[in-house]
mmCIF file of C-alpha atoms in Angstrom:
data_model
loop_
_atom_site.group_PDB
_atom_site.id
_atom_site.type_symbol
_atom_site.label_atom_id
_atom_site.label_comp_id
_atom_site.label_asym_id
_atom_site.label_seq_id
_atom_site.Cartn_x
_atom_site.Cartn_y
_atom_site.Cartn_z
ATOM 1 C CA UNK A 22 0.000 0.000 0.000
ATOM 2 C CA UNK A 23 1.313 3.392 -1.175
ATOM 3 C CA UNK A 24 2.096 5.986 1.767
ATOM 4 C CA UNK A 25 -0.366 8.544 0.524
ATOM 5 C CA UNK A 26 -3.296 5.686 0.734
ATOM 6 C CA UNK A 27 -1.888 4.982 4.493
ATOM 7 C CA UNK A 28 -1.838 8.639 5.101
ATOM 8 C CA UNK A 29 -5.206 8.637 3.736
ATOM 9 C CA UNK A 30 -7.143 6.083 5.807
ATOM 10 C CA UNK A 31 -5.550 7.163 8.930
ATOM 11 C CA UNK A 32 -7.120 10.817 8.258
ATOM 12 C CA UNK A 33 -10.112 9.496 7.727
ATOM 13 C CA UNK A 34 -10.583 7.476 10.724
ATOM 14 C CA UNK A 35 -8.923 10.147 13.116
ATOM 15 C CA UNK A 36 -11.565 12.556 11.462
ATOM 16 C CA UNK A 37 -14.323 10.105 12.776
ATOM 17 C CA UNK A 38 -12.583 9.847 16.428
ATOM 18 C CA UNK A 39 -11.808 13.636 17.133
ATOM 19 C CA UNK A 40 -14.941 15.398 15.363
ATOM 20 C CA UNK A 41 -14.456 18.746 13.746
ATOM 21 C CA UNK A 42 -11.723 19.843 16.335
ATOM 22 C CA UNK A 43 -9.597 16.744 15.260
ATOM 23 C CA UNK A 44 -7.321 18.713 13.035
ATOM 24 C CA UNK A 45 -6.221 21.976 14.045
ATOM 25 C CA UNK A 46 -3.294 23.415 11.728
ATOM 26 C CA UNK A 47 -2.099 26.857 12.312
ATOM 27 C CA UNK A 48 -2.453 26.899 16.127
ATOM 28 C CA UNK A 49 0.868 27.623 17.725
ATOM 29 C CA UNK A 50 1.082 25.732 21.033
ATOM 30 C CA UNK A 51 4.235 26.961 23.411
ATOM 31 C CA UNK A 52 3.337 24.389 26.106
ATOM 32 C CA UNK A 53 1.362 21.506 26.987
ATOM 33 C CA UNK A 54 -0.291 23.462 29.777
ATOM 34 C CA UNK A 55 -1.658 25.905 26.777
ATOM 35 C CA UNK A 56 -2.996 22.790 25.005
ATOM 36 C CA UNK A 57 -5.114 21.688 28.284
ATOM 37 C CA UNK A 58 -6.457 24.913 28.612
ATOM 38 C CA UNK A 59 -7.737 24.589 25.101
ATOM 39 C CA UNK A 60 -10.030 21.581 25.933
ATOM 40 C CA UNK A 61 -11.209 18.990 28.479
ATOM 41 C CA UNK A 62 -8.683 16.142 27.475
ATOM 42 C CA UNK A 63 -8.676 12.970 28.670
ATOM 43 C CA UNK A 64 -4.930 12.562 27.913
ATOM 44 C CA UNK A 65 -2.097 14.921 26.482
ATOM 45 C CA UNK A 66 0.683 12.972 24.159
ATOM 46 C CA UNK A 67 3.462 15.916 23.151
ATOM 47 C CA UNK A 68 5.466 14.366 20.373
ATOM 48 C CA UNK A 69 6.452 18.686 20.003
ATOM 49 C CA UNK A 70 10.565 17.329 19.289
ATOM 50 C CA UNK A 71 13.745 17.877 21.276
ATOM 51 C CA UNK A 72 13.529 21.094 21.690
ATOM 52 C CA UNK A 73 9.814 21.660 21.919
ATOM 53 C CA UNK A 74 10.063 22.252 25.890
ATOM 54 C CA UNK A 75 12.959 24.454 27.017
ATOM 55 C CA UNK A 76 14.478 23.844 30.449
ATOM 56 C CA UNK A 77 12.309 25.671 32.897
ATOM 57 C CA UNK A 78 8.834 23.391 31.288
ATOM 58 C CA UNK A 79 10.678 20.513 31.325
ATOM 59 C CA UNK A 80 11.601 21.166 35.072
ATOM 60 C CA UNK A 81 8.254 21.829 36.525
ATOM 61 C CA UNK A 82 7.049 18.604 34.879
ATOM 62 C CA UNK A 83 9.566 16.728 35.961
ATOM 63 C CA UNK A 84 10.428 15.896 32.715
ATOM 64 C CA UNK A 85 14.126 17.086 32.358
ATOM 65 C CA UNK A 86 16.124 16.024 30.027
ATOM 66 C CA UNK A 87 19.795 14.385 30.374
ATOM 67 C CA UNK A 88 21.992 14.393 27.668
ATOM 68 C CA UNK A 89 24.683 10.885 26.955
ATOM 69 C CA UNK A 90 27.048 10.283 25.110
ATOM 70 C CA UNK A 91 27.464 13.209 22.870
ATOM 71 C CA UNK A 92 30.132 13.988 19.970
ATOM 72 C CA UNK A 93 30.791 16.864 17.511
ATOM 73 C CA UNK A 94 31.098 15.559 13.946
ATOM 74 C CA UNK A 95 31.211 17.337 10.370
ATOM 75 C CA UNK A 96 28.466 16.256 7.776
ATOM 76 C CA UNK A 97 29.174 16.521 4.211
ATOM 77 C CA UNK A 98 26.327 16.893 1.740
ATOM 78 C CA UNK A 99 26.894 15.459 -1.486
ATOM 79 C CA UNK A 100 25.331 16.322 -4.718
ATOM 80 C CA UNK A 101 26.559 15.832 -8.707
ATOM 81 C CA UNK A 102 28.210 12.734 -8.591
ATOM 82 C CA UNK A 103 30.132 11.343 -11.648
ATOM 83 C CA UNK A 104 29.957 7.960 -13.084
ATOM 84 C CA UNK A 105 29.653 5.316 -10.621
ATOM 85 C CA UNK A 106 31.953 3.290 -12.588
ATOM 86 C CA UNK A 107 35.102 4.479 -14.886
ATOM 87 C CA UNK A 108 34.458 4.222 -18.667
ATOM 88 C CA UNK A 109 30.385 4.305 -17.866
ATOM 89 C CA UNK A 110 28.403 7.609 -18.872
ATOM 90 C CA UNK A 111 25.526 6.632 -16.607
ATOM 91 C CA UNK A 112 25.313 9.035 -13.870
ATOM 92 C CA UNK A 113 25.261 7.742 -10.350
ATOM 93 C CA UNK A 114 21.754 6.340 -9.272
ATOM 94 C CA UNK A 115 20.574 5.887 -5.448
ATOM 95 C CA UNK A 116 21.284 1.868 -6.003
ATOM 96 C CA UNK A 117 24.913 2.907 -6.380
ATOM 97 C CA UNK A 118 24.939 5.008 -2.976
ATOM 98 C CA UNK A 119 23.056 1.892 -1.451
ATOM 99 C CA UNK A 120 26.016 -0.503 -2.244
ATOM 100 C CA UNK A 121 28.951 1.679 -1.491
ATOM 101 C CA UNK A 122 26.591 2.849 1.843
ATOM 102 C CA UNK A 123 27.568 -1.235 2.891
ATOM 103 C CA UNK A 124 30.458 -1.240 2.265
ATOM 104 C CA UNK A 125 33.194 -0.317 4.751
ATOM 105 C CA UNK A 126 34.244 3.289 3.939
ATOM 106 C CA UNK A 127 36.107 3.742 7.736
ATOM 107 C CA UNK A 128 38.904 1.761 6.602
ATOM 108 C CA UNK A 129 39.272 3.367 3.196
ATOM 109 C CA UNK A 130 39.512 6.396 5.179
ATOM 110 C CA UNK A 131 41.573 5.602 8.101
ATOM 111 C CA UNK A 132 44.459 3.715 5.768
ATOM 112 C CA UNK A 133 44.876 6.866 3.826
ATOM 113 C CA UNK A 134 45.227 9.037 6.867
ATOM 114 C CA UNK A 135 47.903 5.868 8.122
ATOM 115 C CA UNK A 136 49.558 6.606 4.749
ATOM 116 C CA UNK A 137 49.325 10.487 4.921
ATOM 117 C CA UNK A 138 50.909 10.645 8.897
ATOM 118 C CA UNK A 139 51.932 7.322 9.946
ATOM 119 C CA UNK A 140 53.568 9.046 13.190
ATOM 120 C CA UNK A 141 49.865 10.671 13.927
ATOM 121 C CA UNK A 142 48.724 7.242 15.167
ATOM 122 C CA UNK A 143 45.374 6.909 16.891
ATOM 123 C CA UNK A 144 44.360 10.767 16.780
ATOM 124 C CA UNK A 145 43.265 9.355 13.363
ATOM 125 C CA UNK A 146 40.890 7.100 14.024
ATOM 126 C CA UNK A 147 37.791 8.119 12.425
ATOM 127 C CA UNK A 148 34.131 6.673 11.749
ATOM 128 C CA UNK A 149 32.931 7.076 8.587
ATOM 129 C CA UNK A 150 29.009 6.688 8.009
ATOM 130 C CA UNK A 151 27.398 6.863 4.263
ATOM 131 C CA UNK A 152 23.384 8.011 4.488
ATOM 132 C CA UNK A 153 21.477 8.687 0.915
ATOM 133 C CA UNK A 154 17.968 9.670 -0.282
ATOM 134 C CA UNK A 155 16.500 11.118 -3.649
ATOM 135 C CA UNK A 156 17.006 14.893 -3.834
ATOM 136 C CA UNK A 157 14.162 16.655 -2.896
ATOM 137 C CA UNK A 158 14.392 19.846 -4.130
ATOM 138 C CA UNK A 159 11.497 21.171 -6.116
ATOM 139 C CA UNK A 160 12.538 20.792 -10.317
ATOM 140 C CA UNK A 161 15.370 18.036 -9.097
ATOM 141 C CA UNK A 162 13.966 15.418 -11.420
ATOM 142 C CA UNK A 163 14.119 17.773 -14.359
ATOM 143 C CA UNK A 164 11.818 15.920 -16.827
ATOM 144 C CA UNK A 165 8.752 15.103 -16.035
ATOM 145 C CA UNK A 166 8.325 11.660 -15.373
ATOM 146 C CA UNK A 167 12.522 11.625 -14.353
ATOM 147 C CA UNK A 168 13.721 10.199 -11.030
ATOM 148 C CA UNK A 169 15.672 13.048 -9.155
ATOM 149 C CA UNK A 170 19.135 12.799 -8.454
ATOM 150 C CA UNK A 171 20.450 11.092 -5.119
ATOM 151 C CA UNK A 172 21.708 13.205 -2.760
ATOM 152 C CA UNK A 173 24.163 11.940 0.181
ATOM 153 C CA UNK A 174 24.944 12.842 3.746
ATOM 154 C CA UNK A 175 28.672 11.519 4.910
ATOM 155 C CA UNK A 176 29.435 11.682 8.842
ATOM 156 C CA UNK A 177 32.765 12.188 9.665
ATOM 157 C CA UNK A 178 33.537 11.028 13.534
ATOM 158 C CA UNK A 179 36.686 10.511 15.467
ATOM 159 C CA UNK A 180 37.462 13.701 14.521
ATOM 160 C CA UNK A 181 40.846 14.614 16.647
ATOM 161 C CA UNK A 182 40.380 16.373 19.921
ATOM 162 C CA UNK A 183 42.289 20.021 18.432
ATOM 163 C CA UNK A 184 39.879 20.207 15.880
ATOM 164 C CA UNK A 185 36.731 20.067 17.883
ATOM 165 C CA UNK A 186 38.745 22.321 20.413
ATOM 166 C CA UNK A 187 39.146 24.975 17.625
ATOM 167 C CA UNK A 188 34.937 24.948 16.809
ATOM 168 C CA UNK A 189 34.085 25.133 20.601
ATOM 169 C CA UNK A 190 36.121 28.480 20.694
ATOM 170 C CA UNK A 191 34.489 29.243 17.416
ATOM 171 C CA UNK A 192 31.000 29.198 19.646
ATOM 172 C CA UNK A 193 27.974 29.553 17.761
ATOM 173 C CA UNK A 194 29.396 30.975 14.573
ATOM 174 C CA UNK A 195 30.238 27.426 13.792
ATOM 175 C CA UNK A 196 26.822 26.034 13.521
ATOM 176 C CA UNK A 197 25.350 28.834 12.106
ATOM 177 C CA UNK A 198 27.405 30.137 9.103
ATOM 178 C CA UNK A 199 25.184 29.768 5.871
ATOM 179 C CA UNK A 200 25.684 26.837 3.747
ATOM 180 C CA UNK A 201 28.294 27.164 0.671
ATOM 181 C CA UNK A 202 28.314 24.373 -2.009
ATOM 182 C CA UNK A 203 31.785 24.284 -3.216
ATOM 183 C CA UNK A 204 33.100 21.159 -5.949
ATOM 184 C CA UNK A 205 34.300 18.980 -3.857
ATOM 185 C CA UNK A 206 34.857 17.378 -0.223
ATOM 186 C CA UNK A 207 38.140 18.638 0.728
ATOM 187 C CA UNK A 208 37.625 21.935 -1.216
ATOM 188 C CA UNK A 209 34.474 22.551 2.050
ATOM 189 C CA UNK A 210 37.025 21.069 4.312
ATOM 190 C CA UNK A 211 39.536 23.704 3.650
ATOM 191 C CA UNK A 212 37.220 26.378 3.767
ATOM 192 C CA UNK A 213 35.741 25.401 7.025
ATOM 193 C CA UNK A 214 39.018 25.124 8.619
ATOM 194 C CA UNK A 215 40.057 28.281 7.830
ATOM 195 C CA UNK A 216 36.965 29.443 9.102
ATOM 196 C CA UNK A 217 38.239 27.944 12.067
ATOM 197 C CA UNK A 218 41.437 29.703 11.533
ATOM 198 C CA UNK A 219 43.305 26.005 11.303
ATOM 199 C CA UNK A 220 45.944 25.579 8.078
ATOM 200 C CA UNK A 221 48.688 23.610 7.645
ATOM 201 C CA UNK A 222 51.560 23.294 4.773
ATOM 202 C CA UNK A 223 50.022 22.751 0.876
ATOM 203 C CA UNK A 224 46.282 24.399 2.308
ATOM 204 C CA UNK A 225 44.917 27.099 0.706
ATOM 205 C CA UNK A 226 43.970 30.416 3.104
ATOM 206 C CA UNK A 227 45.162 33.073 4.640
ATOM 207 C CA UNK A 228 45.117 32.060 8.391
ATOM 208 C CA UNK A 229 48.456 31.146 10.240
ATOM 209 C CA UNK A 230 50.049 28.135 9.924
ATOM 210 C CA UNK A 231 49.085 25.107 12.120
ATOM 211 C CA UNK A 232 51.833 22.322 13.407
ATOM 212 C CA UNK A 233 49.213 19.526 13.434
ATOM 213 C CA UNK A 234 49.723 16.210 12.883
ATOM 214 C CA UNK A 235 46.642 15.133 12.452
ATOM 215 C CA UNK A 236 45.887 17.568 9.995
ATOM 216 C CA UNK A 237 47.073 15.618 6.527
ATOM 217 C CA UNK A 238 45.550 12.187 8.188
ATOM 218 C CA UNK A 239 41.781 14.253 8.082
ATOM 219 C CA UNK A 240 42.611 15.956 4.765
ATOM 220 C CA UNK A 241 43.882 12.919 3.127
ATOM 221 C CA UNK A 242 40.970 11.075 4.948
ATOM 222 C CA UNK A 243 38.281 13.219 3.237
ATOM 223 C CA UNK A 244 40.296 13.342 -0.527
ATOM 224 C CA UNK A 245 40.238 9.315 -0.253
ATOM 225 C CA UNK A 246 36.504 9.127 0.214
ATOM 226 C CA UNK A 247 35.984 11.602 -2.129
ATOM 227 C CA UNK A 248 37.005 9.035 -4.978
ATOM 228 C CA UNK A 249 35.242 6.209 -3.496
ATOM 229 C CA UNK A 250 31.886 8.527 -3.318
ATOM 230 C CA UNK A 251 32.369 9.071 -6.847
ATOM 231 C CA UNK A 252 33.324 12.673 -7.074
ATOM 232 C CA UNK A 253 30.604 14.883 -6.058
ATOM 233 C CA UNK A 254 30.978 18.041 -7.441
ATOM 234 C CA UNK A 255 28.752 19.702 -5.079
ATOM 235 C CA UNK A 256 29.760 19.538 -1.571
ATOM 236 C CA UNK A 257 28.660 21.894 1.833
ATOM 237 C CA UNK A 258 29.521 20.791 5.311
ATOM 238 C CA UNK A 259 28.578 21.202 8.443
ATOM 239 C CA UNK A 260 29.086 20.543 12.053
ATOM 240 C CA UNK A 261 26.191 18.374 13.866
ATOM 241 C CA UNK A 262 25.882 17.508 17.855
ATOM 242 C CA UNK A 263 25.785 13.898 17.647
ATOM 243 C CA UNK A 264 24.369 12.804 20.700
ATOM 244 C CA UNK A 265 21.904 10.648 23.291
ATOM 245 C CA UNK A 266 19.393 12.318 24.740
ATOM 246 C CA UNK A 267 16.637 11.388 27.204
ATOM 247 C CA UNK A 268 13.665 12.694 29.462
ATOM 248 C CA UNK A 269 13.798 11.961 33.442
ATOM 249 C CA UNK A 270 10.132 10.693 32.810
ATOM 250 C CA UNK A 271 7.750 10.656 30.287
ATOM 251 C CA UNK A 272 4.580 9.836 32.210
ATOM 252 C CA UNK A 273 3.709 12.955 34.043
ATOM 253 C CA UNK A 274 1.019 14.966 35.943
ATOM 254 C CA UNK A 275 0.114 18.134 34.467
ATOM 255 C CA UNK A 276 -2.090 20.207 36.509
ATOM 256 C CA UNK A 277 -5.462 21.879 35.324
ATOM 257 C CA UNK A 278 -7.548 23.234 37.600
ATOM 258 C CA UNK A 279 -8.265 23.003 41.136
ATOM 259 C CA UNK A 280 -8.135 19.054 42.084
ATOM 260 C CA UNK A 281 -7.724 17.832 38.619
ATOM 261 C CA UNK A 282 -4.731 16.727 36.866
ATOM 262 C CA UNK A 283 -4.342 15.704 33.199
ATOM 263 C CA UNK A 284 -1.513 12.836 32.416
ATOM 264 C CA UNK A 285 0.793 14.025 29.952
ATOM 265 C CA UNK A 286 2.744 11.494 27.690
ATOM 266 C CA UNK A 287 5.574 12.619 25.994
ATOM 267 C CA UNK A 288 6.550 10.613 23.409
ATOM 268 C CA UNK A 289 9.195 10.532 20.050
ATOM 269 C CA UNK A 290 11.909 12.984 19.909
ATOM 270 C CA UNK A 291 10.356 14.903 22.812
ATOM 271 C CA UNK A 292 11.063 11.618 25.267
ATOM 272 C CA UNK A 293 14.151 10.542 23.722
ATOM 273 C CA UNK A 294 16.224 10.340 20.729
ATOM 274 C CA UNK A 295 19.605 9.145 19.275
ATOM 275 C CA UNK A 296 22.438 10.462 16.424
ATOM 276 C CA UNK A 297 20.770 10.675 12.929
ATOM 277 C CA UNK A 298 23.381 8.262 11.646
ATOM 278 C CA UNK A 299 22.519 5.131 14.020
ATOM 279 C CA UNK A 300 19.073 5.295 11.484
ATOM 280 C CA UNK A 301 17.464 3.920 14.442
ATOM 281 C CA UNK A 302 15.711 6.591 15.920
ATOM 282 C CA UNK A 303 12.095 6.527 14.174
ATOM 283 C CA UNK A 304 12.186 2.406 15.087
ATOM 284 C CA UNK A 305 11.965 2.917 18.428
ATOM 285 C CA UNK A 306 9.615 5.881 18.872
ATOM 286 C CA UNK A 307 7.196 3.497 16.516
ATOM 287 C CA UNK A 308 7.946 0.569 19.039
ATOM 288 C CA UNK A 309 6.583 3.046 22.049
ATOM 289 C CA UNK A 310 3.751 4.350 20.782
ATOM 290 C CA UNK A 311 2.378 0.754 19.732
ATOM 291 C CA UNK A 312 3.503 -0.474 23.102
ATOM 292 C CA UNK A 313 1.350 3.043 24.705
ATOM 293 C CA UNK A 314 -1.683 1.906 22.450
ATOM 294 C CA UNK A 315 -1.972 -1.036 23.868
ATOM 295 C CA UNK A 316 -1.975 -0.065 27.432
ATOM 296 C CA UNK A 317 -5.336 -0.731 28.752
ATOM 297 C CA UNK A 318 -6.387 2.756 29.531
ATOM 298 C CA UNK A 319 -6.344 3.444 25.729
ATOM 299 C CA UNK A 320 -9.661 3.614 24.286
ATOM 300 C CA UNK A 321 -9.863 5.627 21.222
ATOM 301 C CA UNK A 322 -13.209 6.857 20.444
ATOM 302 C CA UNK A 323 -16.181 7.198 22.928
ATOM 303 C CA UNK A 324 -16.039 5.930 26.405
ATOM 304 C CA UNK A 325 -17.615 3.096 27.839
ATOM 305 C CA UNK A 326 -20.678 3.143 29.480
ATOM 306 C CA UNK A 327 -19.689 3.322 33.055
ATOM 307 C CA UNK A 328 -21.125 -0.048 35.267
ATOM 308 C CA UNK A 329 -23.089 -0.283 38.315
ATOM 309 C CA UNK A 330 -21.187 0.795 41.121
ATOM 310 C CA UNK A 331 -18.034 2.419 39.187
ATOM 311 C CA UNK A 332 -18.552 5.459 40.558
ATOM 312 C CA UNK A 333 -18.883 4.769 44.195
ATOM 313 C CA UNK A 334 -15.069 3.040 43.243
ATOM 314 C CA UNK A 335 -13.613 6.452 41.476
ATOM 315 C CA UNK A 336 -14.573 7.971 44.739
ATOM 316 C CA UNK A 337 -13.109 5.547 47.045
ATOM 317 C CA UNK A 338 -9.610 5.477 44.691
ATOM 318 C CA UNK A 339 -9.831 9.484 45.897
ATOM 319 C CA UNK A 340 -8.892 8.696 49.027
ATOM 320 C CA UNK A 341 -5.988 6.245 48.164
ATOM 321 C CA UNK A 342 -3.821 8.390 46.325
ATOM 322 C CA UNK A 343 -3.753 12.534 45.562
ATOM 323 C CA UNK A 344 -5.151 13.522 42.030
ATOM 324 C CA UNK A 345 -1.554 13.992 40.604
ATOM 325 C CA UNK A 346 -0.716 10.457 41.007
ATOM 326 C CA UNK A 347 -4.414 9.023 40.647
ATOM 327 C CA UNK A 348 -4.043 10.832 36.969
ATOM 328 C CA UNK A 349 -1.091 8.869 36.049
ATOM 329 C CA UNK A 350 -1.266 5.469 37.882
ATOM 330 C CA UNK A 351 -2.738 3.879 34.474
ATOM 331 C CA UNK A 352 0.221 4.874 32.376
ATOM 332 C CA UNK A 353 2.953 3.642 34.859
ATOM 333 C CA UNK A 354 3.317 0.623 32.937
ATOM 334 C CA UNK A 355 4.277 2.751 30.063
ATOM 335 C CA UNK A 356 6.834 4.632 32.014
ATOM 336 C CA UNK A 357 8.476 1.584 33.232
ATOM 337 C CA UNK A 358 8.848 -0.438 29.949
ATOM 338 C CA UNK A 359 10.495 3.463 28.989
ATOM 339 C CA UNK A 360 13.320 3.666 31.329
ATOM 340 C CA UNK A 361 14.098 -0.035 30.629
ATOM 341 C CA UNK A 362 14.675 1.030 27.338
ATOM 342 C CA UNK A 363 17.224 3.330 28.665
ATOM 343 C CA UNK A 364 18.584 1.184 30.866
ATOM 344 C CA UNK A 365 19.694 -1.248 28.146
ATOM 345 C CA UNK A 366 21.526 1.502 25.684
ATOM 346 C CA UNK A 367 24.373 2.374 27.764
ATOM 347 C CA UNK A 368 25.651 6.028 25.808
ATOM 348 C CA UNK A 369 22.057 7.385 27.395
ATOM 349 C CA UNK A 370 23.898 7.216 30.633
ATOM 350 C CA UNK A 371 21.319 6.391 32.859
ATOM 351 C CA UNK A 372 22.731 3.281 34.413
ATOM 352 C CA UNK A 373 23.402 3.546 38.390
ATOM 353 C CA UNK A 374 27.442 3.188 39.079
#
């Protein structure tokens, strides 16, 4: 079944569940407690991202957020590539990324810094991960009917501890400098290390001179895997926060009105997430939300009619526990079967010593 036809049926149905109010587009939400203002909700899911609730939100909720392992890499995008093979005219397709994604580019890389700097050792020890999609710029496919080019994203890790010394000083100015394509992977590394006022003998710039060693192990590093990416001739780079990242909780209490709570459920990037390269990210936040679905307080649609007697039980559960906790006590399960999860990926750091 085609995405669109999923997309489809899944509209329609959550059309028949939330009424005319089911969609709302258009409606900037700052916080959840905004949203339960809105309406008389039964539950709250936030699925708002990482950076949906700053600090201070998170805090009162209980919800802060801890970050893991965490690592400062440079990603190359890669457009224009040449033949995939010499002597062929046919330009690269995405089945030729897909191969040369499984294949293992690290070592290409790290025996032609070896070569480069043998006496640089194990400050060149990079990771080298291959991602690829179809362009999606509007007009990429050019003819109508055309498949659009691939584009590629290349993660560079193990980068060597002066260089991600030299963009920390840099502060903010190195995340934020607009993007320039230039024709070809070390062509954007140079630039960005002069940027970064780093050059050694042979570079191109104007900035002083750098005694590095490491410094022809990266730049050989990135000219190697420019020939086995098959020369892309248009090439920006960037530097990314590669890291773990997880909330204290995502079950929580959010308070409403005098004696009444709403549970709050935070859920994909706004509960947790991990490094775009791993590709396992959207996996897992699937894996949660079917696991949260199945909970037994989750009835989509109307509610039951209540039995004989149930209320004379809501009133007596009053008296066992305070409304905060009453409001959550159903998704506990869910919060549990979370912080396993945490528990058994080490680089989220949430294992007692």
């Amino acid at each position: 079944m085609a995405l669109a036809e999923i997309e489809r049926l899944l509209l329609e149905q959550w059309h028949q569940l939330g009424g005319p109010r089911g969609f709302e587009y258009c409606n900037h939400i700052d916080s959840p407690a905004e949203l339960a203002a809105a309406g008389d909700w039964d539950l709250i899911l936030w699925a708002g991202g990482r950076w949906s609730l700053d600090d201070v939100k998170r805090k009162e909720l209980g919800c802060g957020m801890r970050v893991g392992e965490a690592e400062d890499v440079l990603v190359f995008e890669l457009r224009g590539f040449g033949p995939a093979r010499r002597g062929d005219a046919r330009p690269t397709r995405l089945e030729d990324l897909a191969k040369l994604a499984a294949t293992d580019l690290t070592s290409a890389a790290c025996q032609a810094a070896a070569s480069a700097a043998p006496e640089a050792g194990a400050s060149c020890q990079f990771k080298v991960v291959l991602r690829f999609a179809r362009d999606g710029d509007p007009g990429a496919g050019g003819a109508k009917g055309k498949a659009p080019p691939p584009v590629a994203w290349l993660w560079l890790l193990g980068l060597p501890a002066e260089l991600k010394a030299a963009k920390a000083a840099a502060g903010t100015t190195a995340g934020k400098r607009p993007r320039k394509d230039l024709d070809s992977m070390p062509a954007a590394l140079n630039v960005e290390l002069e940027c970064l006022g780093i050059r050694g003998e042979g570079t191109p710039g104007h900035g002083p001179l750098v005694d590095a060693r490491w410094l022809p192990c990266l730049q050989a590093a990135v000219t190697a895997l420019q020939e086995r990416i098959f020369f892309p001739s248009s090439v920006s780079v960037r530097w990314v926060d590669a890291s773990y990242w997880s909330a204290d909780q995502v079950v929580c209490s959010l308070p409403v009105g005098p004696g009444k709570c709403t549970p709050l459920v935070l859920i994909g990037d706004a509960a947790m997430g991990k490094p775009f390269y791993t590709g396992t990210t959207l996996n897992v936040h699937l894996a949660e939300v079917k696991a949260l679905s199945r909970l037994p307080v989750i009835r989509w649609g109307t509610a039951q009619d209540a039995g004989p007697g149930d209320d004379d039980r809501r009133r007596a559960r009053r008296y066992l526990v305070d409304e905060s906790l009453a409001a959550i006590t159903p998704l506990l399960p869910y919060e549990q079967r979370y912080r396993e999860l945490l528990l058994r990926t080490p680089a989220f750091h949430r294992r007692q010593p």
